[in-house]
Amino acid sequence: MTDPIVGFSKLSKQKKIEWVAQRYTHNPIETKKILERYWNTENEVQKLHDEFIENTITNYYLPLGIAPNFLINNILYALPMAIEESSVVAAASKAAKFWLDRGGFKSEIIGTEKIGQVHFMYYGDPTKLEEFFKAVYHKLVKDAKPLTKNMEKRGGGISNIELRNKTTELKYYYQLHCTFETLDAMGANFINSCLEQFALTFKNEAQKSALFTEKEKKIEIVMSILSNYVPNCIARAEVNCAVEDLKMNTAIPPREFANNILRAIDIANVEPHRAVTHNKGIMNGIDAVVLATGNDFRAVEAGVHAYASKDGKYKSLTKASIENGIFKFWIEIPLALGTVGGLTNLHPLVKLALEILQQPTAKELMQIVAVAGLAQNFAALSSLVTTGIQEGHMKMHLLNILNQLGATATEKDELITYFKNHTVTHGAVAEAFEKLRGS
Ligand code: MEV
């Protein structure tokens, strides 16, 4: 084993690259070239990127695509989507177009509550803790005022602090379960700062409290952190139309198609293996817009999957019904998003994505993102229950295969035309390519 490096973060970018290239790659000169190819040297963008994280050596690009024609609450949007998977933007655009002709998407906010918790251990009488909590509540809020006053001016702030006794689940474990309204900010920094202040006040006041014995005074704060599980920060999106209007570009009759969509959801609800893939398709749309708008897709992912299991079993995030001849398809999804703070004012492409979305409020962005998830699921299920997914997917993947094979622009044109009427598989493309080159 080679020695670990000490002080890597202090090295210059050049030295970091040299170190990683020499130690871990077979061709350091080529490594350096690849990394430099992705630098942005013409303006201040590189400096920004360098400072987003520690030890930046280059930029990692993803395609930013546009899915147009999303009619949401009667406003026509073009969704910016950052994603590498070939078929996602095409599928979103197709679903958007389909529903554009059927009244578009309706979306609403069901709640915007954010959550944070101070986790602590208390070795004493629970009723005394409750009494202490009641007595200290106003001081908790007051001591956090310097942190909350700006948010309060805009109409947000701390909504509630609750003492929760969790000792039946874990001995001596209690928490301050806190809820917040963070308006257009995702609010992670705001919430975490408030929580750390609550923890400090709580511990200090306990030490002074006449209610407690010496043992009880020693409250042990374990951690103070927001929760990415936000089951009351929910956007709902829906589409509906008469069953007869569900005419797809296939021979399948509308009613059969509608029934198949319902069955696909029923299957996801009883079979977690299917539900995970079903929801993964939803996240294709959600993550792509979340990422393009500079939001934390890991937080969204974690919260969404926890929500999918809220009934004790991992289930579909989308629902569908047929009633009185009307097909209804909808999603309710937890989304803690921001349109101010974080990267939103820093990353030029994030700023642009928000401009393309007409500078949405956080609530509007939540609605747009919920729609992106619903549209993506509709596109996936429509293919799955009719032609199968591979036809469209492989058509979109064709270019990747041709690029892997090193096809020229003319060869690509010719092979794309050829595969309009032939099934795309890796083998079939390689064969057609070799034939074209005459080898
Ligand atoms: C692929 O990225 C997503 C799908 O597998 C989703 C689904 O199966 O519903 C097509």
Coordinates of N, CA, C and O and ligand atoms in Angstrom, one line a residue, residues 85 274 277-278 280-281 284 380-381 384 389, ligand 1:
E85 N -29.6 10.3 -19.2 CA -30.3 9.1 -19.8 C -31.0 9.6 -21.1 O -31.8 10.4 -21.1
R274 N -41.3 -3.9 -8.5 CA -41.9 -3.1 -9.6 C -42.0 -1.6 -9.1 O -41.7 -0.7 -9.8
T277 N -38.9 0.5 -9.5 CA -38.6 0.9 -10.9 C -39.6 1.9 -11.4 O -39.3 2.9 -12.1
H278 N -40.9 1.7 -11.0 CA -42.0 2.6 -11.3 C -41.6 4.0 -10.8 O -41.6 5.0 -11.5
K280 N -38.6 5.0 -9.8 CA -37.4 5.5 -10.5 C -37.7 6.3 -11.7 O -37.1 7.3 -12.0
G281 N -38.6 5.8 -12.5 CA -39.0 6.5 -13.7 C -39.6 7.9 -13.4 O -39.3 8.9 -14.1
N284 N -36.8 10.1 -12.7 CA -36.1 10.6 -13.9 C -36.5 12.0 -14.2 O -35.7 12.9 -14.5
A380 N -43.6 6.5 -19.3 CA -43.0 5.2 -19.1 C -44.1 4.1 -19.2 O -44.0 3.1 -19.9
L381 N -45.2 4.4 -18.4 CA -46.3 3.4 -18.4 C -47.0 3.2 -19.8 O -47.3 2.1 -20.2
L384 N -44.7 1.0 -21.6 CA -44.6 -0.3 -21.0 C -45.8 -1.2 -21.3 O -45.7 -2.4 -21.6
I389 N -40.8 -0.8 -23.6 CA -40.0 0.4 -23.4 C -38.8 0.4 -24.4 O -38.3 1.5 -24.7
Ligands
MEV1 C1 -36.0 3.9 -17.0 O1 -35.1 4.9 -16.6 C2 -37.3 4.1 -16.3 C3 -38.4 3.0 -16.4 O2 -37.8 1.7 -16.1 C4 -39.5 3.4 -15.5 C5 -40.6 2.3 -15.4 O3 -40.3 1.1 -15.6 O4 -41.7 2.7 -15.1 C6 -38.8 2.9 -17.9

